[in-house]
Coordinates of C-alpha atoms in Angstrom, one line a residue:
Chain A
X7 CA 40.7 255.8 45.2
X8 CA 37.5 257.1 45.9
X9 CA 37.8 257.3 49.6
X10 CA 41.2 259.2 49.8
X11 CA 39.5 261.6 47.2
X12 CA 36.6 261.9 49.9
X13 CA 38.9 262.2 52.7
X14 CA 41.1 264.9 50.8
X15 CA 38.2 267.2 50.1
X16 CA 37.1 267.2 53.8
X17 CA 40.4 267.9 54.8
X18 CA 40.6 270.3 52.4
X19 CA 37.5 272.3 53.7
X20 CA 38.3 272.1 57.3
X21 CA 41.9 273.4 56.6
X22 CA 43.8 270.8 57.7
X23 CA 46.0 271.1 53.9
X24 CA 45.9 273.4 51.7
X25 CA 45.0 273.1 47.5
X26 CA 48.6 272.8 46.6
X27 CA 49.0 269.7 49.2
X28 CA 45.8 268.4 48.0
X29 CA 46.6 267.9 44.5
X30 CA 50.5 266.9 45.5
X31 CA 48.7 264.0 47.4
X32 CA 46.3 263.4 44.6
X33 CA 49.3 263.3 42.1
X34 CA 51.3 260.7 44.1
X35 CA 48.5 258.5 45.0
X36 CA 47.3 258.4 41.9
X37 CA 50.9 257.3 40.1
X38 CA 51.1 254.5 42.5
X39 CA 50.6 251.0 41.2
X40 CA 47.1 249.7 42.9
X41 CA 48.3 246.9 45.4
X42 CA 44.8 247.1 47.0
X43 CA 43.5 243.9 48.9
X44 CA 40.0 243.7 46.8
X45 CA 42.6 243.6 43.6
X46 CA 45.2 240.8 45.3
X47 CA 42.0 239.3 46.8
X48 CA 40.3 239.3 43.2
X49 CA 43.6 237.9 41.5
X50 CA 44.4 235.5 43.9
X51 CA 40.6 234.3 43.5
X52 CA 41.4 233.8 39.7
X53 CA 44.6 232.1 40.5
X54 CA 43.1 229.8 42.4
X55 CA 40.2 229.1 39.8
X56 CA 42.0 228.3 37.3
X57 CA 44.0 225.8 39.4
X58 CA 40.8 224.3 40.6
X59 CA 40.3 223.7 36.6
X60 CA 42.8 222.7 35.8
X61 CA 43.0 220.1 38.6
X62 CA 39.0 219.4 37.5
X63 CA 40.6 219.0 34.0
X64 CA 43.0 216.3 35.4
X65 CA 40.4 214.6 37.3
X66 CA 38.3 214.3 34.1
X67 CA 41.0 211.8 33.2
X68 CA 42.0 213.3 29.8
X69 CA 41.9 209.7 27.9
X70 CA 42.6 211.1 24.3
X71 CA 46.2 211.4 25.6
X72 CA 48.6 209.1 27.0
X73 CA 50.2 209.5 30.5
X74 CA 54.1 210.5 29.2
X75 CA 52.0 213.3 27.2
X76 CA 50.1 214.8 29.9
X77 CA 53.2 214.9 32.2
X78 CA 55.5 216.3 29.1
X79 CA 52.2 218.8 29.5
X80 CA 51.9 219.3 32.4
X81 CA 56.2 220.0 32.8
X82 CA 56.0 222.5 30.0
X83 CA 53.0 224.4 31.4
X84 CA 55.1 224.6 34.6
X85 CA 57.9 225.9 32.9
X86 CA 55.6 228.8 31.2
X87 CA 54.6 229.8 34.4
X88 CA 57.7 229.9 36.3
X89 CA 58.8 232.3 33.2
X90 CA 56.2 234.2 33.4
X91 CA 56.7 235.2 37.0
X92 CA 60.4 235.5 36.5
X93 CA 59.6 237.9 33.8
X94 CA 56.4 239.8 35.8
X95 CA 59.7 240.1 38.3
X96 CA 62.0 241.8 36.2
X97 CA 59.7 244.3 34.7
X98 CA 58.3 245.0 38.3
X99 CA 54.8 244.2 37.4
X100 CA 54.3 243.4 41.5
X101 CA 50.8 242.4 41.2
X102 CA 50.8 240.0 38.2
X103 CA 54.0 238.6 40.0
X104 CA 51.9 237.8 43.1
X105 CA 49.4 236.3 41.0
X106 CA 51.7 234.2 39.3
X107 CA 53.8 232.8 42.1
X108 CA 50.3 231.7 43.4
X109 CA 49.3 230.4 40.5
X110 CA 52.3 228.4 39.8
X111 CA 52.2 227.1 44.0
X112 CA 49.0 225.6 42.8
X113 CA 49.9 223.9 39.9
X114 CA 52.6 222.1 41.7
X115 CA 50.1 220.8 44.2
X116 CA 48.0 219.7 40.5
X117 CA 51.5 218.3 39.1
X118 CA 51.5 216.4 42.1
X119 CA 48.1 215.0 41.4
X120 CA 48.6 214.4 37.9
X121 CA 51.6 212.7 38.5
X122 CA 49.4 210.4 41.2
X123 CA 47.0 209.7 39.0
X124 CA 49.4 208.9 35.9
X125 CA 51.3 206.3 38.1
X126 CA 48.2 205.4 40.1
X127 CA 49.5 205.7 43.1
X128 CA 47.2 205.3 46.1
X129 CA 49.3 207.3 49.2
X130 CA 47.9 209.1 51.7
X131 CA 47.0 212.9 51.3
X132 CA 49.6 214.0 53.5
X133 CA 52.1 212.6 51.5
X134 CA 51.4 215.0 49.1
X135 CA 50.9 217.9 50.6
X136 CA 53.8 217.7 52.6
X137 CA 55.7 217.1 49.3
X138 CA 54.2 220.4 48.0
X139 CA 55.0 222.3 51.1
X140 CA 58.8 221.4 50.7
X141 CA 59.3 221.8 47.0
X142 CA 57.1 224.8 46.9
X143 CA 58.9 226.6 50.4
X144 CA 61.3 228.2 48.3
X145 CA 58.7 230.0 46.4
X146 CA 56.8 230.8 49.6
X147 CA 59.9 232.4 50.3
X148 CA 60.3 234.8 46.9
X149 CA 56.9 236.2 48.1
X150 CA 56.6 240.0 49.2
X151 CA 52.9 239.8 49.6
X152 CA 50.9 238.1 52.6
X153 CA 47.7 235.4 50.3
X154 CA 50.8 233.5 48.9
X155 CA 52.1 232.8 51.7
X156 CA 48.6 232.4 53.5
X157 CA 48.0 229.5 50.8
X158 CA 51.5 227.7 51.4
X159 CA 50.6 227.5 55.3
X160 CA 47.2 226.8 55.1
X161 CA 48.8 223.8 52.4
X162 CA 51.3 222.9 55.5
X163 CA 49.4 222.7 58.8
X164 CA 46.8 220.7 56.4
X165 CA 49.3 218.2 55.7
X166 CA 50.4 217.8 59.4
X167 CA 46.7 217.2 60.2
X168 CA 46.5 214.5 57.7
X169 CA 50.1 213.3 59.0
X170 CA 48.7 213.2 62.7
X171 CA 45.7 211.1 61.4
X172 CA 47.7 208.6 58.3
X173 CA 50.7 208.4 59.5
X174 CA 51.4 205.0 61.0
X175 CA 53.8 206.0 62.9
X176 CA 51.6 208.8 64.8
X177 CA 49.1 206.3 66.1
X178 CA 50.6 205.9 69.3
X179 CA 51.0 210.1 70.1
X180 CA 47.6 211.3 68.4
X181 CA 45.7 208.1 68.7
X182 CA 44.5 208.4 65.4
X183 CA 42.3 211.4 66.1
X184 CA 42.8 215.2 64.2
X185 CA 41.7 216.8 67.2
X186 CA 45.0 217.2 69.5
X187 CA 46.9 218.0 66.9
X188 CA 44.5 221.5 66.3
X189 CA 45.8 221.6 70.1
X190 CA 49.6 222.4 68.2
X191 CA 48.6 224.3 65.6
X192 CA 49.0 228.1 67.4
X193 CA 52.3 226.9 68.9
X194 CA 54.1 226.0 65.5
X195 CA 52.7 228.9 64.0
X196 CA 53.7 231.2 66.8
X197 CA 57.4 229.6 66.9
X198 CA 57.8 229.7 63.2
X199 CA 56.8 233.3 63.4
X200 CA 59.1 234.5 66.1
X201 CA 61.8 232.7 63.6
X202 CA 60.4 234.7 60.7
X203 CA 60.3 238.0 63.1
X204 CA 64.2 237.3 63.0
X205 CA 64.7 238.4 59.6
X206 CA 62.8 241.7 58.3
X207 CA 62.2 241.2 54.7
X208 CA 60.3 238.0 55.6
X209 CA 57.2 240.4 56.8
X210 CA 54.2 238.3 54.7
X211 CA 55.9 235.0 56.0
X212 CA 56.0 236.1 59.6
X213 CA 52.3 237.7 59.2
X214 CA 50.8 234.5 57.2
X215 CA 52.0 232.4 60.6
X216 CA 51.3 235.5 63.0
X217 CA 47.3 235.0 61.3
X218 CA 47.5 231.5 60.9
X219 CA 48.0 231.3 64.3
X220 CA 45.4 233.3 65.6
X221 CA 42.9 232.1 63.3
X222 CA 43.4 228.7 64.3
X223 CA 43.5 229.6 68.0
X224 CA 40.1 231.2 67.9
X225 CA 38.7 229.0 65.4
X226 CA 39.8 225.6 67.7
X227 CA 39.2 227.0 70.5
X228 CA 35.4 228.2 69.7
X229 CA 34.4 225.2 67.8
X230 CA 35.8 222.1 69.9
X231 CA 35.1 224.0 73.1
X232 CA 31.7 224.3 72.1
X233 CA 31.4 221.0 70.5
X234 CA 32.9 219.1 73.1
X235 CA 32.6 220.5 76.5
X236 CA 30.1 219.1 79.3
X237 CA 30.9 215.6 77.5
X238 CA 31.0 213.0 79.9
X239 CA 33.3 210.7 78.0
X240 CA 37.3 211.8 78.3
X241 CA 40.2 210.2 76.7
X242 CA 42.1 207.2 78.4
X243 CA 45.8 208.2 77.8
X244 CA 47.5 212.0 78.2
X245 CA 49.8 211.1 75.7
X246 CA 47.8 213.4 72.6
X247 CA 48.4 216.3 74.4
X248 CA 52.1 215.9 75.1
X249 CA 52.9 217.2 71.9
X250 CA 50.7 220.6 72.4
X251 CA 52.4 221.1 76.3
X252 CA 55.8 220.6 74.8
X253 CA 55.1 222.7 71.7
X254 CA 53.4 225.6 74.3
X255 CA 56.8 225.4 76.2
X256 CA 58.4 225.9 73.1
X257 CA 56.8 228.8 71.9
X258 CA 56.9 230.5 75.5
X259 CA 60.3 230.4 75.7
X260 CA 60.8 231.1 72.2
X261 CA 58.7 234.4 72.9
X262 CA 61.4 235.3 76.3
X263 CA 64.5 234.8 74.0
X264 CA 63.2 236.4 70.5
X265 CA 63.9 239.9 72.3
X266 CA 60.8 241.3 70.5
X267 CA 58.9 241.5 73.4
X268 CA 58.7 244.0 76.9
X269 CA 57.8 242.5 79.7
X270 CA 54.0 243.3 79.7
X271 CA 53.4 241.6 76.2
X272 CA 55.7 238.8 77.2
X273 CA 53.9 238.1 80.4
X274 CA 50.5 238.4 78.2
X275 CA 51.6 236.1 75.7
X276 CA 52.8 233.5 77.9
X277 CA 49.1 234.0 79.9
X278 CA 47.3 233.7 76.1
X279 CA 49.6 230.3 75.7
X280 CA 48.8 229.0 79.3
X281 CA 45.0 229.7 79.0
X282 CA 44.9 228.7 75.2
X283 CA 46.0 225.2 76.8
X284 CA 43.8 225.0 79.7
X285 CA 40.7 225.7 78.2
X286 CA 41.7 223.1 74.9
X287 CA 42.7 220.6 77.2
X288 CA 39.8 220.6 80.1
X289 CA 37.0 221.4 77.5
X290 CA 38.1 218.9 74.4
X291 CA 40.4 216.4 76.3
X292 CA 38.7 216.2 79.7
X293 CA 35.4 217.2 78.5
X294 CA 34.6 219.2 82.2
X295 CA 31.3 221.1 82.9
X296 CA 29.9 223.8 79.9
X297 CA 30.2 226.7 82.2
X298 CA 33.7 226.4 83.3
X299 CA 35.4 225.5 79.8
X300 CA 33.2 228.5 78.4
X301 CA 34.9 230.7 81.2
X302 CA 38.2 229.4 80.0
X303 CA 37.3 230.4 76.5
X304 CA 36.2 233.9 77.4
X305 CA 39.2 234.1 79.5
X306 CA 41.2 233.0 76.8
X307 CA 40.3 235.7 74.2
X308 CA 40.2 238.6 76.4
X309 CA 43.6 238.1 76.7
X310 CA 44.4 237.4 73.0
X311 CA 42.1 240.5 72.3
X312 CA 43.9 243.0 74.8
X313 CA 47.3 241.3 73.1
X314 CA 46.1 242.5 70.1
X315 CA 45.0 245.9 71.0
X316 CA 48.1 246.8 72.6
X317 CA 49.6 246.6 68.9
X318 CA 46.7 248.8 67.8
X319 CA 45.3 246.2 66.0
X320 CA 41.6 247.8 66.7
X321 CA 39.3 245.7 64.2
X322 CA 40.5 242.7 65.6
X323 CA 40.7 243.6 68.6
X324 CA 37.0 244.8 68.5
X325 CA 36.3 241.3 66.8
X326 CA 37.7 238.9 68.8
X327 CA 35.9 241.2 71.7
X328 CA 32.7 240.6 70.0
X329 CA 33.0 236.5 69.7
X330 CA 33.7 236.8 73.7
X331 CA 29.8 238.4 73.2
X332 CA 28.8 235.3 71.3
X333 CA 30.7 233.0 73.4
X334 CA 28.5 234.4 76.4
X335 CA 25.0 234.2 74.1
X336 CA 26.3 230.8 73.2
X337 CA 26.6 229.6 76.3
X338 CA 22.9 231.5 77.7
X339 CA 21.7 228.8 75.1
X340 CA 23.5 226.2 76.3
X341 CA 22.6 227.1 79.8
X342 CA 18.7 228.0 79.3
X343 CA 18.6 226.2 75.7
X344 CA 14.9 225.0 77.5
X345 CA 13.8 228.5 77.4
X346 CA 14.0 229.4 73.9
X347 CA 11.3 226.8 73.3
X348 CA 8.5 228.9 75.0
X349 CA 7.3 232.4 74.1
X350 CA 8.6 234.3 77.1
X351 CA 11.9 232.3 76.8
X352 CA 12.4 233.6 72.8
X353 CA 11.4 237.2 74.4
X354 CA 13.7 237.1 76.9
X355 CA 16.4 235.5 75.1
X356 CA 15.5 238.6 72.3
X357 CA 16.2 240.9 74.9
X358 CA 19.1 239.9 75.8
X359 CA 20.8 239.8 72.4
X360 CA 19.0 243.3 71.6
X361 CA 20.9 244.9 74.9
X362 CA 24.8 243.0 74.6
X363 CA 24.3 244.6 71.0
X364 CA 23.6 248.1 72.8
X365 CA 26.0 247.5 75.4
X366 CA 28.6 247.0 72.8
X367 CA 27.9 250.2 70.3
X368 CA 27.8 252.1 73.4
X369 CA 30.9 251.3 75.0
X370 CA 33.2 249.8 72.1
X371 CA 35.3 253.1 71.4
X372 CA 35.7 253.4 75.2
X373 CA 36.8 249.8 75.6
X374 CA 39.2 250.0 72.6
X375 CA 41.2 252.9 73.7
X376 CA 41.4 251.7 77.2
X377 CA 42.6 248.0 76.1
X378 CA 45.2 250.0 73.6
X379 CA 46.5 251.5 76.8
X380 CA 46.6 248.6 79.1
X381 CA 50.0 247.7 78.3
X382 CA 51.7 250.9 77.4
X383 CA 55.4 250.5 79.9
Chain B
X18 CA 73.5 235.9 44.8
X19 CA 71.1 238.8 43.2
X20 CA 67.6 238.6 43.6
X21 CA 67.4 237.2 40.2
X22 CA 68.9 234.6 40.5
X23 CA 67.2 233.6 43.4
X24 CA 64.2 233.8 42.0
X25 CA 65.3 231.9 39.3
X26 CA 66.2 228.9 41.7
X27 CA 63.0 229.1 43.5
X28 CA 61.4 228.4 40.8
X29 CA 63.6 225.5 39.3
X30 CA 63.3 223.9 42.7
X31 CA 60.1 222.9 42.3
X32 CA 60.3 221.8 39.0
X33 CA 63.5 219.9 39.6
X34 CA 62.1 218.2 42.8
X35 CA 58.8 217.3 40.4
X36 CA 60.9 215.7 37.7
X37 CA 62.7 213.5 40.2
X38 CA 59.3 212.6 41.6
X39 CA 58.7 211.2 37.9
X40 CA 62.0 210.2 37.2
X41 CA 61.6 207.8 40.3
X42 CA 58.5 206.1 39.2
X43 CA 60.1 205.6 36.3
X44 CA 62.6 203.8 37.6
X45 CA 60.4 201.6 39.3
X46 CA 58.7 200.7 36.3
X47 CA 62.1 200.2 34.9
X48 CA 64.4 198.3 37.5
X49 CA 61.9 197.1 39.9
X50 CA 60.7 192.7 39.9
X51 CA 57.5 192.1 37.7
X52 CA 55.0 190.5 39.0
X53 CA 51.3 189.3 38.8
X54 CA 48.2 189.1 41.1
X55 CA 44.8 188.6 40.7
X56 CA 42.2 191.6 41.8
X57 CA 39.2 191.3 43.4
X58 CA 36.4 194.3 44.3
X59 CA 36.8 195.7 47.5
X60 CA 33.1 196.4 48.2
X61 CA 30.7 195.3 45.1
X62 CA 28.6 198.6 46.1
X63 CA 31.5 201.2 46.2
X64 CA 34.1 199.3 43.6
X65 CA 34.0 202.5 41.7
X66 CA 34.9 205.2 43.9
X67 CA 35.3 208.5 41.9
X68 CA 37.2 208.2 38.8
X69 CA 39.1 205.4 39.8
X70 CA 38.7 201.5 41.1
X71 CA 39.4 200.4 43.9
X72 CA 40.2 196.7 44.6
X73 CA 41.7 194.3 47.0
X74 CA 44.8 192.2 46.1
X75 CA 44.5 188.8 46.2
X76 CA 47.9 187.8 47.8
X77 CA 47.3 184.3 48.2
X78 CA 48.2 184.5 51.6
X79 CA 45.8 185.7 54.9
X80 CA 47.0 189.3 55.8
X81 CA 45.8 191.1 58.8
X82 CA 45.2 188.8 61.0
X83 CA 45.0 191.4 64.0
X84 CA 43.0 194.0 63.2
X85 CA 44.0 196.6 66.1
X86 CA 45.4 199.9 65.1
X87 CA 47.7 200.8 62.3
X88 CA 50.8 198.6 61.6
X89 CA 53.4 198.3 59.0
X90 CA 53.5 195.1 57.3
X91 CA 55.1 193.0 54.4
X92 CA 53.8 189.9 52.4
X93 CA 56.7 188.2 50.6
X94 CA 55.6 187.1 46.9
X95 CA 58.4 184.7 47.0
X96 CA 57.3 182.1 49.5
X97 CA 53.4 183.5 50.5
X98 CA 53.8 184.5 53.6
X99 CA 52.7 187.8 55.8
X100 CA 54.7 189.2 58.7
X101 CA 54.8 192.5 60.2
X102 CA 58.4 192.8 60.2
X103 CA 60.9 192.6 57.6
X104 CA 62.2 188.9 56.7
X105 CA 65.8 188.4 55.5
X106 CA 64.9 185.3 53.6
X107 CA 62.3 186.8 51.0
X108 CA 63.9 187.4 47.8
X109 CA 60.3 190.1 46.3
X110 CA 58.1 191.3 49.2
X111 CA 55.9 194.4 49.1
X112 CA 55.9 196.9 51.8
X113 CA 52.5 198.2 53.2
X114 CA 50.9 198.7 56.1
X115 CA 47.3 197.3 58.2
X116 CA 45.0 198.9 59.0
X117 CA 41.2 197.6 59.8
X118 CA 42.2 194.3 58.5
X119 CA 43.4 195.6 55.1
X120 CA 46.7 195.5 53.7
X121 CA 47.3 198.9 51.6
X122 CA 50.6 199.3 49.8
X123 CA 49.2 202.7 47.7
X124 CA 48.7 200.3 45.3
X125 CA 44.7 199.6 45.4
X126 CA 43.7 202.3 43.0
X127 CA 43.4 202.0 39.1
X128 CA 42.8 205.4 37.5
X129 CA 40.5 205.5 34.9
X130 CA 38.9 207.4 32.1
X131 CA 35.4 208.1 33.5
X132 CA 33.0 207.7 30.5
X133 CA 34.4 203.7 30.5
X134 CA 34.2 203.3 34.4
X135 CA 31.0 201.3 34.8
X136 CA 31.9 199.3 32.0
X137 CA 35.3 198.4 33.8
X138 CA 33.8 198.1 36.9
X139 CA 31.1 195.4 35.0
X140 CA 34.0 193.8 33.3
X141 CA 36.3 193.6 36.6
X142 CA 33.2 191.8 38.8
X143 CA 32.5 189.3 36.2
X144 CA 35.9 188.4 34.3
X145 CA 39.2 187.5 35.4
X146 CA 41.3 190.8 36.6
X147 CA 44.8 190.6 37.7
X148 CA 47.3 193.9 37.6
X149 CA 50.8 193.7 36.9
X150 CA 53.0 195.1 40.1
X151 CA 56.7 196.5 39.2
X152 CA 58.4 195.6 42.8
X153 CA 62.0 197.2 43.9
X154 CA 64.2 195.3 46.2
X155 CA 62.8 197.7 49.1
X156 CA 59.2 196.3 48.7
X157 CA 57.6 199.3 47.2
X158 CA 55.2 198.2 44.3
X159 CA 54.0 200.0 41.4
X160 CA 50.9 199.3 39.1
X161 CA 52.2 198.8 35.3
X162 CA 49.4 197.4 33.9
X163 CA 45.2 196.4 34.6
X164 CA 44.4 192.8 32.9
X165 CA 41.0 191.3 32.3
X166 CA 41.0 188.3 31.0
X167 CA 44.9 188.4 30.7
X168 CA 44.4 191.6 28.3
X169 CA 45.3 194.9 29.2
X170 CA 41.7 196.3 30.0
X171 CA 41.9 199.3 27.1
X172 CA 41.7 196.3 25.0
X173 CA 38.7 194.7 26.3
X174 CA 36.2 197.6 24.8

């Protein structure tokens, strides 16, 4: 509150509104329920706290009780919760709502656990977070808010890792490795979120994928790329990164039929999904030379940031913009790494840093607007 | 449907699909073929890994044979053998799959309170240990009970 207060009084004094708009602002703002990130953040950090207890509880093997009692429990601390939020729902208390639901997706995933370790069964983890991923989609889908449904997808795409890795019967596509399947990860996300874009009210679902997706682009993209490139050793059989071509196709044509699209982002997005592939597939899969899957990568996010800033998305823009920076000083290391081991090497290498920092306060505004208006049709 | 309601069955879902999960192992317990096997430690330096055991079956019977990749696999109880696919003739098999030369069926864990875990784990090495399996017609096995010394182990303290 303290910044719109800030930002009234200067409006204020340069005459921008007047006293009577001031305090009509003040008034409304003020009436409104808080739905602030730091408060969902700070809830949703409680939320999962407790969870994590409770499942610490669990994992403490609570021996003074017998199995049926901690499932009866366990049931009827399910059923408090799920009242709880049905009743935070009614009374439109959005907030505590939002916490609920994600406290309650939690517990399921404990339930799960408890119910594991009751039986002692011994499956594999993607069992059961695939299990809580279907019986807790219906909840993802009463959310209104993004973390919930951040939590649920983070929860799924885990699970299909797992899956690519346990699974028996995905031995002969992924050859037991996690890697390829990080290869799929911005594809699904980006297919399930032109399906989400389809229907309105599902905003937070459609922007938990949208991020998801971009977070896991970047994310595998900059840490295999720089992990595995210049590797000598390459995999025998193409058949990991059928999935991820077929998947790309998908969400390209996806992207042409969703209608949400003109044709400048359409082209960029199909570009982003080309590159994305390239650079994951010659860097991690055919492990070619440093330089040229760095290129790739740099490639790669300039066209995810300009994506971005055409929507005026100007923090992430300027922060995917400023891993391209790393990306660059990363690979100065990788190329020079030698030099940074002698005094004029660490001076130089100082320098260098010191003046991509300059270069960017300098020209970041200028760049911003004039990636915002790249694609304007 | 108002929104009400369909918050109302969002939320049942879960609980619903939860009790069925339950209601299922109990009818394993329940319906499925009892039987017996004797347990041995998996590795004597890791037999306790966390808050639970982990062991190897003793199936009387060589499973594994090949050791490449991951395959699905059954040992039939009824006459001792191991195949990796299905035989019509065995009347109680187990369902599981190979991998690394180890047959897993989710059934090589024993959850346990943790203050009495190196006592177990002493008591498992040096005595006899056999668990009691509840087995349904579609070979998946579920642990009723840990034995030492043919007792159920919470007796054995």
């Amino acid at each position: 509150m303290f910044s719109i207060d800030k930002k009234i009084s200067e409006w204020v004094s340069k005459g921008i509104i007047n006293n009577t708009q001031a305090e009509a602002i003040t008034t409304y703002e003020n009436s409104k329920e808080s739905k602030s990130w730091a408060i969902y953040g700070v809830l949703g950090l409680g939320a999962i706290v407790i969870a994590i207890g409770i499942i610490s509880v669990i994992a403490a093997n609570w021996e003074l009780f017998p199995g049926y009692v901690k499932i009866i429990n366990n049931f009827l601390l399910l059923i408090a919760t799920a009242g709880a939020t049905y009743y935070a729902f009614i009374k439109n208390k959005e907030v505590v709502f939002e916490a609920l639901l994600l406290f309650f997706i939690l517990l399921c995933l404990a339930s799960i656990g408890l119910i594991s370790q009751v039986y002692h069964t011994g499956g594999h983890l993607y069992q059961a977070l695939l299990i809580w991923s279907v019986i807790t989609f219906s909840v993802m889908m009463s959310t209104r808010h993004f973390l919930v449904a951040f939590i649920w997808v983070i929860g799924f795409f885990a699970g299909l890792s797992f899956l690519a890795t346990e699974a028996t019967f995905m031995d002969s596509v992924f050859l037991k490795s996690t890697r390829p399947i990080v290869l799929c990860f911005p594809y699904i996300s980006a297919i399930l979120a032109l399906i989400f874009m389809k229907f309105p009210k599902y905003s937070a679902q459609k922007n938990a994928f949208w991020v998801y997706g971009l977070v896991s682009l970047v994310l595998g993209l900059f840490s295999f790329e720089v992990a595995y490139s210049g590797n000598l050793r390459s995999y025998g059989a193409l058949t990991p990164i059928v999935p991820g071509a077929v998947l790309g196709g998908v969400a390209i044509v996806a992207a042409y039929f969703s209608q949400f699209f003109k044709r400048n982002r359409l082209v960029l997005i199909s570009v982003i999904a080309v590159l994305y592939f390239i650079a994951f597939v010659s860097a991690f899969y055919f492990k070619v030379d440093k330089v040229i899957a760095a290129v790739l990568t740099i490639l790669t996010l300039l066209a995810l940031s300009l994506f971005l800033a055409s929507y005026g998305y100007r923090k992430t823009f300027q922060f995917i913009l400023s891993l391209v920076g790393i990306r660059f000083l990363v690979l100065y290391f990788q190329a020079f790494g030698g030099l940074a081991a002698t005094g004029i090497g660490l001076i130089g290498s100082g320098l260098l840093i010191i003046f991509m920092v300059y270069l960017w306060v300098k020209y970041k505004e200028r760049l911003t607007h004039l990636a915002e208006g790249a694609l304007n049709e | 449907m108002s929104k009400e309601n369909k918050l109302k069955m969002a939320l049942a879902i879960p609980i619903l699909c939860l009790l069925l999960l339950v209601g299922y192992k109990k009818y394993i317990l329940s319906y499925g073929h009892e039987v017996k096997l004797p347990i041995i430690g998996y590795d004597p330096r890791d037999l306790l890994s966390g808050q639970y055991l982990v062991y190897t079956i003793d199936y009387g019977v060589k499973v594994c044979s090949d050791k490449s990749g991951r395959k699905d696999a059954f040992v039939c109880l009824s006459n001792k053998t191991f195949a990796y696919n299905k035989s019509k003739n065995c009347k109680v098999f187990i369902k599981g799959e190979c991998y690394r030369g180890r047959f897993s069926a989710g059934i090589e864990k024993y959850f346990i309170p943790e203050k009495r875990a190196k006592k177990l784990e002493d008591l498992i090495r040096d005595k006899k240990a056999h668990i009691i399996l509840s087995v349904t017609k579609s070979g998946v096995a579920q642990i009723k009970e840990l034995l030492i010394d043919n007792k159920p182990w919470s007796e054995s303290f």
